[in-house]
Coordinates of C-alpha atoms in Angstrom, one line a residue:
M1 CA 224.0 281.2 23.3
K2 CA 226.0 282.8 26.0
I3 CA 229.2 285.0 25.5
F4 CA 231.5 286.2 28.1
D5 CA 231.6 289.9 27.7
T6 CA 234.9 291.5 28.7
L7 CA 233.1 294.7 29.7
Q8 CA 230.6 293.2 32.0
R9 CA 233.2 290.4 33.1
R10 CA 230.4 287.8 32.9
K11 CA 228.6 285.5 30.6
I12 CA 225.4 287.0 29.2
D13 CA 222.9 285.9 26.6
F14 CA 223.7 286.8 23.0
E15 CA 221.0 288.9 21.0
P16 CA 222.1 290.4 17.8
I17 CA 221.1 294.0 16.9
E18 CA 219.2 292.8 13.9
P19 CA 217.6 289.2 14.2
G20 CA 219.3 286.7 12.1
K21 CA 222.3 288.9 11.3
V22 CA 225.7 289.3 13.1
G23 CA 228.3 292.0 12.6
I24 CA 231.7 291.0 14.0
Y25 CA 235.0 293.1 14.0
V26 CA 238.2 291.3 14.6
C27 CA 241.5 293.2 15.1
G28 CA 243.9 291.8 12.4
P29 CA 247.7 291.7 12.4
T30 CA 250.2 294.5 11.6
V31 CA 251.8 293.3 8.5
Y32 CA 255.7 293.8 8.7
N33 CA 256.6 290.1 8.9
L34 CA 255.2 286.5 8.8
I35 CA 252.4 286.0 11.3
H36 CA 253.5 284.0 14.4
I37 CA 251.4 281.4 16.3
G38 CA 250.2 284.0 18.7
N39 CA 248.6 285.9 15.8
A40 CA 247.0 282.5 14.7
R41 CA 245.1 281.9 17.9
P42 CA 242.5 284.7 17.4
M43 CA 242.3 284.1 13.7
I44 CA 241.4 280.4 14.4
V45 CA 239.2 280.8 17.5
F46 CA 237.1 283.6 16.1
D47 CA 236.9 282.0 12.8
T48 CA 235.4 279.0 14.4
F49 CA 233.0 281.1 16.2
R50 CA 232.0 282.8 13.0
R51 CA 231.5 279.3 11.3
Y52 CA 229.3 278.2 14.4
L53 CA 227.1 281.3 14.0
E54 CA 226.6 280.4 10.4
Y55 CA 226.0 276.7 11.3
K56 CA 223.2 278.2 13.5
G57 CA 221.7 280.1 10.5
Y58 CA 223.1 283.6 11.1
D59 CA 224.0 285.9 8.2
V60 CA 227.5 286.9 9.5
N61 CA 229.4 290.2 8.3
Y62 CA 232.8 289.4 9.5
V63 CA 235.4 292.1 9.2
S64 CA 239.0 291.9 10.0
N65 CA 241.6 294.5 9.2
F66 CA 245.2 294.8 8.1
T67 CA 247.3 297.5 9.8
D68 CA 249.4 298.4 6.9
V69 CA 251.0 301.6 8.1
D70 CA 252.9 301.4 11.3
D71 CA 256.4 302.2 12.8
K72 CA 257.5 298.5 12.5
I73 CA 256.4 298.5 8.8
I74 CA 258.3 301.6 8.1
K75 CA 261.4 300.4 10.0
A76 CA 261.3 297.1 7.9
A77 CA 260.9 299.2 4.6
N78 CA 263.6 301.6 5.4
E79 CA 266.1 298.7 6.2
A80 CA 265.1 297.1 2.9
G81 CA 265.3 300.3 1.0
V82 CA 261.9 299.8 -0.5
P83 CA 258.4 301.8 0.1
S84 CA 256.5 300.7 3.1
S85 CA 253.6 299.7 0.9
E86 CA 255.8 296.9 -0.7
I87 CA 256.6 295.6 2.8
S88 CA 252.8 295.6 3.8
E89 CA 251.5 294.1 0.5
K90 CA 254.0 291.3 0.6
Y91 CA 253.1 290.3 4.2
I92 CA 249.4 290.7 3.5
A93 CA 249.7 288.0 0.8
E94 CA 251.9 285.8 3.1
C95 CA 249.3 286.2 5.9
K96 CA 246.5 285.2 3.6
K97 CA 248.4 282.2 2.5
D98 CA 248.9 281.1 6.2
M99 CA 245.2 281.8 6.9
S100 CA 244.3 279.5 3.8
D101 CA 246.5 276.8 5.1
L102 CA 244.9 276.9 8.4
N103 CA 241.5 276.7 6.8
V104 CA 240.5 280.2 8.1
K105 CA 237.8 281.7 5.9
P106 CA 238.5 285.1 4.3
A107 CA 236.7 287.9 6.0
T108 CA 233.6 289.5 4.4
V109 CA 235.9 292.4 4.2
H110 CA 239.7 292.8 4.9
P111 CA 240.1 296.7 5.0
Q112 CA 243.5 298.1 5.0
A113 CA 244.3 301.3 7.1
T114 CA 246.0 303.2 4.2
K115 CA 242.9 302.9 2.2
E116 CA 240.6 304.5 4.8
I117 CA 242.6 307.6 5.5
D118 CA 239.8 310.0 4.4
G119 CA 237.4 308.3 6.9
M120 CA 239.9 308.7 9.7
I121 CA 240.3 312.4 9.0
K122 CA 236.6 312.9 9.0
M123 CA 236.2 311.2 12.2
I124 CA 239.1 313.1 13.8
Q125 CA 237.7 316.4 12.6
T126 CA 234.3 315.4 14.3
L127 CA 236.1 314.7 17.5
I128 CA 237.8 318.2 17.3
D129 CA 234.4 319.8 16.6
N130 CA 232.6 318.4 19.4
G131 CA 235.4 319.1 22.1
H132 CA 236.8 315.5 22.5
A133 CA 240.2 316.3 20.6
Y134 CA 242.6 319.2 20.2
V135 CA 245.4 320.2 17.9
A136 CA 248.9 320.7 19.2
E137 CA 251.3 323.4 17.8
D138 CA 253.1 321.0 15.5
G139 CA 249.9 319.6 14.1
T140 CA 249.6 316.5 16.3
V141 CA 245.9 315.7 17.2
Y142 CA 245.3 314.3 20.5
F143 CA 242.1 312.7 21.9
A144 CA 241.2 314.4 25.3
V145 CA 240.7 311.4 27.5
G146 CA 239.2 313.7 30.4
T147 CA 236.2 314.6 28.2
D148 CA 235.1 311.0 28.1
K149 CA 233.5 310.2 31.3
G150 CA 233.2 306.5 30.6
Y151 CA 236.9 306.1 29.7
G152 CA 238.4 302.9 31.4
K153 CA 235.1 300.9 31.5
L154 CA 236.4 298.0 29.3
S155 CA 239.8 297.5 31.0
H156 CA 238.7 298.6 34.5
K157 CA 241.9 300.4 35.2
D158 CA 242.2 303.6 37.0
M159 CA 243.8 306.8 35.3
N160 CA 247.2 306.3 36.9
E161 CA 247.5 302.7 35.7
M162 CA 246.5 303.7 32.2
M163 CA 249.5 306.0 31.8
S164 CA 251.9 303.0 31.8
G165 CA 250.2 301.4 28.9
L166 CA 249.8 304.0 26.3
R167 CA 251.4 303.1 23.1
D168 CA 251.5 306.7 21.6
L169 CA 252.5 308.6 24.9
K170 CA 255.7 310.0 23.5
V171 CA 255.2 310.1 19.7
S172 CA 255.1 313.9 19.3
G173 CA 256.3 315.1 22.7
E174 CA 254.5 314.5 25.9
E175 CA 254.7 318.1 26.9
Q176 CA 252.1 319.0 24.2
K177 CA 249.4 317.0 25.9
K178 CA 246.9 318.7 28.1
D179 CA 246.8 315.5 30.1
P180 CA 249.3 312.6 30.1
N181 CA 246.8 310.1 29.4
D182 CA 245.7 311.7 26.1
F183 CA 246.5 309.7 23.1
V184 CA 247.3 310.4 19.5
L185 CA 244.8 310.6 16.7
W186 CA 247.0 312.2 14.0
K187 CA 250.9 312.6 14.0
P188 CA 253.2 314.7 11.9
K189 CA 255.3 313.0 9.3
K190 CA 259.0 312.2 10.0
E191 CA 261.7 311.9 7.3
G192 CA 261.5 308.7 5.5
E193 CA 257.8 308.0 6.4
P194 CA 254.6 307.7 4.2
Y195 CA 252.4 310.6 4.9
W196 CA 249.0 312.1 3.9
E197 CA 247.5 315.6 3.7
S198 CA 245.2 316.6 6.5
P199 CA 243.8 319.9 7.9
W200 CA 246.3 319.8 10.7
C201 CA 249.7 318.7 9.0
E202 CA 251.1 316.2 6.6
G203 CA 251.3 313.0 8.5
R204 CA 249.7 309.8 9.2
P205 CA 246.8 308.3 11.6
G206 CA 247.6 307.0 15.2
W207 CA 246.9 303.3 15.6
H208 CA 243.6 303.2 17.3
I209 CA 241.6 305.4 15.1
E210 CA 241.7 303.0 12.2
C211 CA 239.5 300.3 13.8
S212 CA 236.9 302.9 14.8
V213 CA 236.5 304.0 11.4
M214 CA 236.6 300.7 9.7
S215 CA 234.2 299.1 12.0
Q216 CA 231.8 301.9 11.5
K217 CA 232.1 301.9 7.7
Y218 CA 231.8 298.2 7.1
I219 CA 229.3 297.3 10.0
G220 CA 227.8 300.4 11.6
D221 CA 227.9 302.9 14.5
T222 CA 227.2 300.0 16.9
I223 CA 228.6 296.5 16.2
D224 CA 227.4 293.2 17.6
I225 CA 230.8 291.7 18.7
H226 CA 234.3 293.0 18.8
C227 CA 237.1 290.3 19.1
G228 CA 240.7 290.2 19.6
G229 CA 243.6 289.1 22.0
E230 CA 243.4 290.1 25.5
D231 CA 246.6 292.3 25.0
L232 CA 244.4 294.8 23.1
I233 CA 242.0 295.4 25.9
F234 CA 244.1 298.3 26.9
P235 CA 244.9 300.7 25.4
H236 CA 243.7 299.7 21.9
H237 CA 240.1 298.6 22.6
E238 CA 239.6 301.2 25.3
N239 CA 240.6 303.9 23.0
E240 CA 238.3 302.5 20.2
I241 CA 235.4 302.8 22.5
A242 CA 236.3 306.4 23.5
Q243 CA 236.8 307.7 19.9
S244 CA 233.8 305.9 18.5
E245 CA 231.2 306.8 21.3
C246 CA 232.4 310.3 21.5
A247 CA 232.0 310.8 17.7
T248 CA 228.7 309.1 17.2
G249 CA 227.0 309.5 20.7
K250 CA 226.0 305.8 20.4
P251 CA 227.3 302.5 22.1
F252 CA 230.2 301.2 20.2
C253 CA 229.9 297.5 20.8
N254 CA 227.5 295.2 22.5
Y255 CA 229.8 292.2 23.2
W256 CA 233.5 292.0 23.7
M257 CA 235.4 288.7 23.3
H258 CA 239.1 288.3 24.1
N259 CA 241.3 285.4 23.7
G260 CA 244.0 284.4 26.3
F261 CA 247.7 284.4 25.8
L262 CA 249.7 281.6 24.0
K263 CA 252.9 280.6 25.9
I264 CA 255.8 278.4 24.7
N265 CA 256.7 275.7 27.2
N266 CA 255.1 277.9 29.9
E267 CA 257.1 280.9 28.9
K268 CA 256.2 284.1 27.1
M269 CA 257.1 283.9 23.5
S270 CA 260.0 285.9 22.6
K271 CA 262.7 286.3 20.1
S272 CA 265.3 287.0 22.9
L273 CA 264.4 283.8 24.6
G274 CA 264.6 281.8 21.3
N275 CA 261.1 280.4 21.5
F276 CA 259.5 282.6 18.8
F277 CA 257.6 280.5 16.2
T278 CA 256.0 281.8 13.0
V279 CA 253.1 279.7 11.6
R280 CA 255.4 278.5 8.9
D281 CA 257.8 277.2 11.3
I282 CA 255.2 275.0 12.8
T283 CA 253.5 273.9 9.5
A284 CA 256.9 272.8 8.2
Q285 CA 256.8 270.2 10.9
Y286 CA 253.0 269.5 11.3
D287 CA 250.0 269.4 9.1
P288 CA 248.3 273.0 9.5
M289 CA 245.1 271.0 10.7
V290 CA 247.1 269.7 13.7
L291 CA 248.0 273.2 14.7
R292 CA 244.3 274.3 14.2
L293 CA 243.2 271.4 16.2
F294 CA 245.8 272.2 19.0
I295 CA 244.5 275.9 19.1
L296 CA 241.0 274.8 19.6
S297 CA 241.8 272.3 22.4
A298 CA 241.5 275.0 25.0
Q299 CA 238.6 277.3 25.6
Y300 CA 239.6 280.6 24.0
R301 CA 239.7 282.7 27.1
T302 CA 242.1 280.4 28.9
P303 CA 245.8 280.6 28.5
L304 CA 247.3 278.1 26.0
N305 CA 250.6 276.4 26.5
F306 CA 252.4 275.3 23.2
S307 CA 255.0 272.4 23.3
K308 CA 256.3 269.7 21.0
E309 CA 254.9 267.2 23.3
L310 CA 251.4 268.6 23.1
M311 CA 251.7 269.0 19.4
D312 CA 252.7 265.4 19.0
Q313 CA 249.7 264.4 21.1
T314 CA 247.5 266.5 19.0
K315 CA 249.1 264.9 15.8
A316 CA 248.1 261.6 17.1
S317 CA 244.6 262.8 17.8
Y318 CA 244.1 264.2 14.3
E319 CA 245.4 260.9 12.9
R320 CA 242.4 259.1 14.7
I321 CA 240.1 261.4 12.8
L322 CA 241.8 260.6 9.4
N323 CA 241.9 256.9 10.1
C324 CA 238.2 257.0 10.9
T325 CA 237.3 258.8 7.7
D326 CA 239.5 256.6 5.7
K327 CA 237.7 253.7 7.1
L328 CA 234.2 255.2 6.4
K329 CA 235.3 256.1 2.9
E330 CA 236.4 252.5 2.2
L331 CA 233.3 250.9 3.7
M332 CA 231.1 253.3 1.6
G333 CA 232.4 251.6 -1.5
K334 CA 231.4 248.2 -0.1
A335 CA 228.1 249.0 1.7
A336 CA 224.8 247.6 0.5
A337 CA 222.1 250.2 -0.3
L338 CA 220.0 249.2 2.7
G339 CA 218.2 251.0 5.3
M340 CA 219.5 251.4 8.8
T341 CA 219.2 248.3 11.1
E342 CA 217.9 248.5 14.6
A343 CA 221.4 248.6 16.0
E344 CA 222.2 251.4 13.6
N345 CA 219.3 253.5 14.6
E346 CA 220.6 253.2 18.1
G347 CA 224.0 254.5 16.8
K348 CA 222.2 257.3 15.2
A349 CA 220.4 258.2 18.6
Q350 CA 223.9 258.3 20.3
A351 CA 225.2 260.4 17.4
E352 CA 222.5 262.9 17.9
Q353 CA 223.3 263.2 21.6
F354 CA 226.8 264.0 20.7
I355 CA 225.6 266.6 18.3
K356 CA 223.6 268.1 21.3
D357 CA 226.8 268.0 23.4
F358 CA 228.7 269.7 20.6
E359 CA 226.1 272.6 20.3
A360 CA 225.9 272.9 24.0
A361 CA 229.7 273.5 24.2
M362 CA 229.8 276.0 21.5
D363 CA 226.6 277.7 22.9
D364 CA 228.6 278.0 26.2
D365 CA 231.0 280.9 25.2
N366 CA 232.6 279.1 22.1
N367 CA 233.9 276.3 24.3
T368 CA 235.9 274.4 21.5
A369 CA 237.6 272.2 23.9
N370 CA 234.3 270.4 24.9
A371 CA 233.2 270.7 21.2
E372 CA 236.3 268.7 20.2
T373 CA 235.4 266.1 22.9
A374 CA 232.1 265.6 21.4
V375 CA 233.8 265.1 17.9
F376 CA 236.1 262.4 19.3
E377 CA 233.0 260.7 20.8
L378 CA 231.6 260.6 17.2
V379 CA 234.8 259.1 15.8
R380 CA 234.9 256.5 18.7
L381 CA 231.2 255.7 17.8
A382 CA 231.8 255.5 13.9
N383 CA 234.7 253.1 14.7
A384 CA 232.7 250.9 17.0
T385 CA 229.5 250.7 15.0
T386 CA 230.6 250.3 11.3
D387 CA 232.1 247.4 9.3
E388 CA 231.6 245.8 6.0
S389 CA 227.8 244.8 6.9
S390 CA 227.0 248.5 7.6
S391 CA 224.3 250.0 5.5
K392 CA 225.1 252.8 3.2
E393 CA 222.5 255.1 4.8
Y394 CA 224.2 254.7 8.3
I395 CA 227.7 255.3 7.0
E396 CA 226.5 258.3 5.0
Y397 CA 224.8 259.7 8.2
I398 CA 227.8 259.3 10.5
S399 CA 230.2 260.6 7.9
G400 CA 228.0 263.5 7.2
V401 CA 227.9 264.4 11.0
I402 CA 231.7 264.3 11.3
R403 CA 232.2 266.4 8.3
T404 CA 229.6 269.0 9.4
L405 CA 230.9 269.3 12.9
C406 CA 234.6 268.7 12.3
D407 CA 235.1 270.4 8.9
G408 CA 232.3 272.8 8.8
V409 CA 232.3 274.3 12.3
L410 CA 235.7 273.6 13.8
G411 CA 237.2 274.0 10.5
V412 CA 239.4 270.8 10.8
I413 CA 239.6 269.0 7.6
S414 CA 238.7 265.3 8.4
E415 CA 239.5 263.7 5.1
R416 CA 243.2 262.8 4.3
K417 CA 244.8 264.9 1.6
T418 CA 245.2 263.1 -1.6
E419 CA 249.0 262.8 -2.3
S420 CA 250.8 261.8 -5.3
L421 CA 254.1 259.7 -5.1
D422 CA 257.0 260.8 -7.1
T423 CA 258.7 258.6 -9.6
E424 CA 261.6 257.4 -7.3
I425 CA 259.1 256.3 -4.4
E426 CA 256.7 254.6 -7.0
E427 CA 259.7 252.6 -8.3
L428 CA 260.8 251.6 -4.7
I429 CA 257.3 250.4 -3.9
A430 CA 257.1 248.4 -7.2
K431 CA 260.5 246.8 -6.5
R432 CA 259.3 245.9 -2.9
Q433 CA 256.1 244.2 -4.4
A434 CA 258.3 242.3 -6.8
A435 CA 260.7 241.2 -4.1
R436 CA 257.8 240.0 -1.9
K437 CA 256.3 238.1 -4.9
A438 CA 259.7 236.5 -5.3
K439 CA 259.8 235.7 -1.5
D440 CA 262.9 237.9 -1.3
F441 CA 261.9 239.2 2.0
K442 CA 265.4 240.6 2.9
T443 CA 265.2 243.1 0.0
A444 CA 261.5 243.8 0.6
D445 CA 262.3 244.8 4.2
A446 CA 265.3 246.8 3.2
I447 CA 263.1 248.8 0.7
R448 CA 260.4 249.4 3.5
D449 CA 263.2 250.7 5.8
Q450 CA 264.4 253.0 3.0
L451 CA 260.9 254.4 2.5
N452 CA 260.5 254.8 6.3
A453 CA 263.7 257.0 6.2
M454 CA 262.1 259.0 3.5
G455 CA 259.0 259.7 5.6
I456 CA 256.8 257.0 3.7
I457 CA 255.0 254.5 5.8
L458 CA 253.6 251.4 4.1
E459 CA 250.6 249.3 5.2
D460 CA 250.1 245.8 3.7
T461 CA 246.4 245.1 3.6
K462 CA 244.3 242.5 2.0
D463 CA 243.4 245.3 -0.6
G464 CA 246.9 245.9 -1.5
V465 CA 249.6 248.2 -0.3
K466 CA 248.5 251.5 1.3
W467 CA 250.8 254.3 2.3
K468 CA 251.0 257.6 4.2
K469 CA 253.5 260.2 5.2
A470 CA 254.9 259.9 8.7

């Protein structure tokens, strides 16, 4: 397996620290509102990467945090007149619901910043003690960037470029810094903010320190893989490296994976442009699996353009998968318990090649786009090589392969959801059937049109009426 390592800027062979085990840290969201579809991209692509590692037999320790203390959370809490913890806990729950809808597996651990303050204080004190951090007069603690000779190695920026990107540059007054590139590890409290006791002042941690502490606690001093959006490369991940390596004296991370940006109709997603979409906005219009399939339709490092047209195309593609598994499920009930025929053995050999294609794609830096292509080849093969004469063994085999690769690795549920009709729709279908039986086709057609308007599509088959939502 090869991974494109952001630090080395090239694909390199993956070798875990401990054979058979992988520690992955993924930067999670700041929980002050519902997650948007830009947040969903790293959640989905790195969940899929985790699933593939597990498919390959690795024991994966997957850690993804929630940033639950932050200026945006505090602002939302003050506007609502509630404690900031109430805002963060509400949106952690909402985030977990969206993740579940998107079939994103829960992390091994979901640490929260506010529950790891003691560890942050300890690491900050270590950095002060070994000369990599200093305390300003008001109690602000800064990391001294000039003491880390390797600073900038991930982002490949020079020191002047770095100044413009620092998130914490003016938090406590730039004049206190020994160097304008230094960043905040601990900041004094302000009125209306949550705070914690520390040796330096009552306050709260800077943004970057939390991930250094949580990755160390839940994975170790050196982690196998660190993942996140490319917008986090600088300053967040650059600062994580500096803090962690200066505190432990060990390499912080062996592989860095960063996903590309998501755009809306080729423009940056922005509330001011009116093109800002939460996951809930999209899943109100499309099955969550359509969104997941769409996110995986591009290799994770490439930019991804979101549009209604592309989502509609993905919806049609997902319907191909569902129709195929519907067919296989129906044929399973009719299949004879016979061994595979010669033709079916040939079909199995073709399927095995598509499995190899799928694995080759995933081994090539998590290329889910090519992996999806292999799944659709399997769907095409299943449709072309199964009918009422097919053996149960072959149908079970081809169904199992689709479930393993589509559901298990890509995380795209391939079986149509079992849906129930409410009383009104049940009555309308029954009335339509009665009208057809009485040869009152005008009434039957009118009821079909009424059901269509309600989003219910009927299919008259030899086995009776089947339905699905539009």
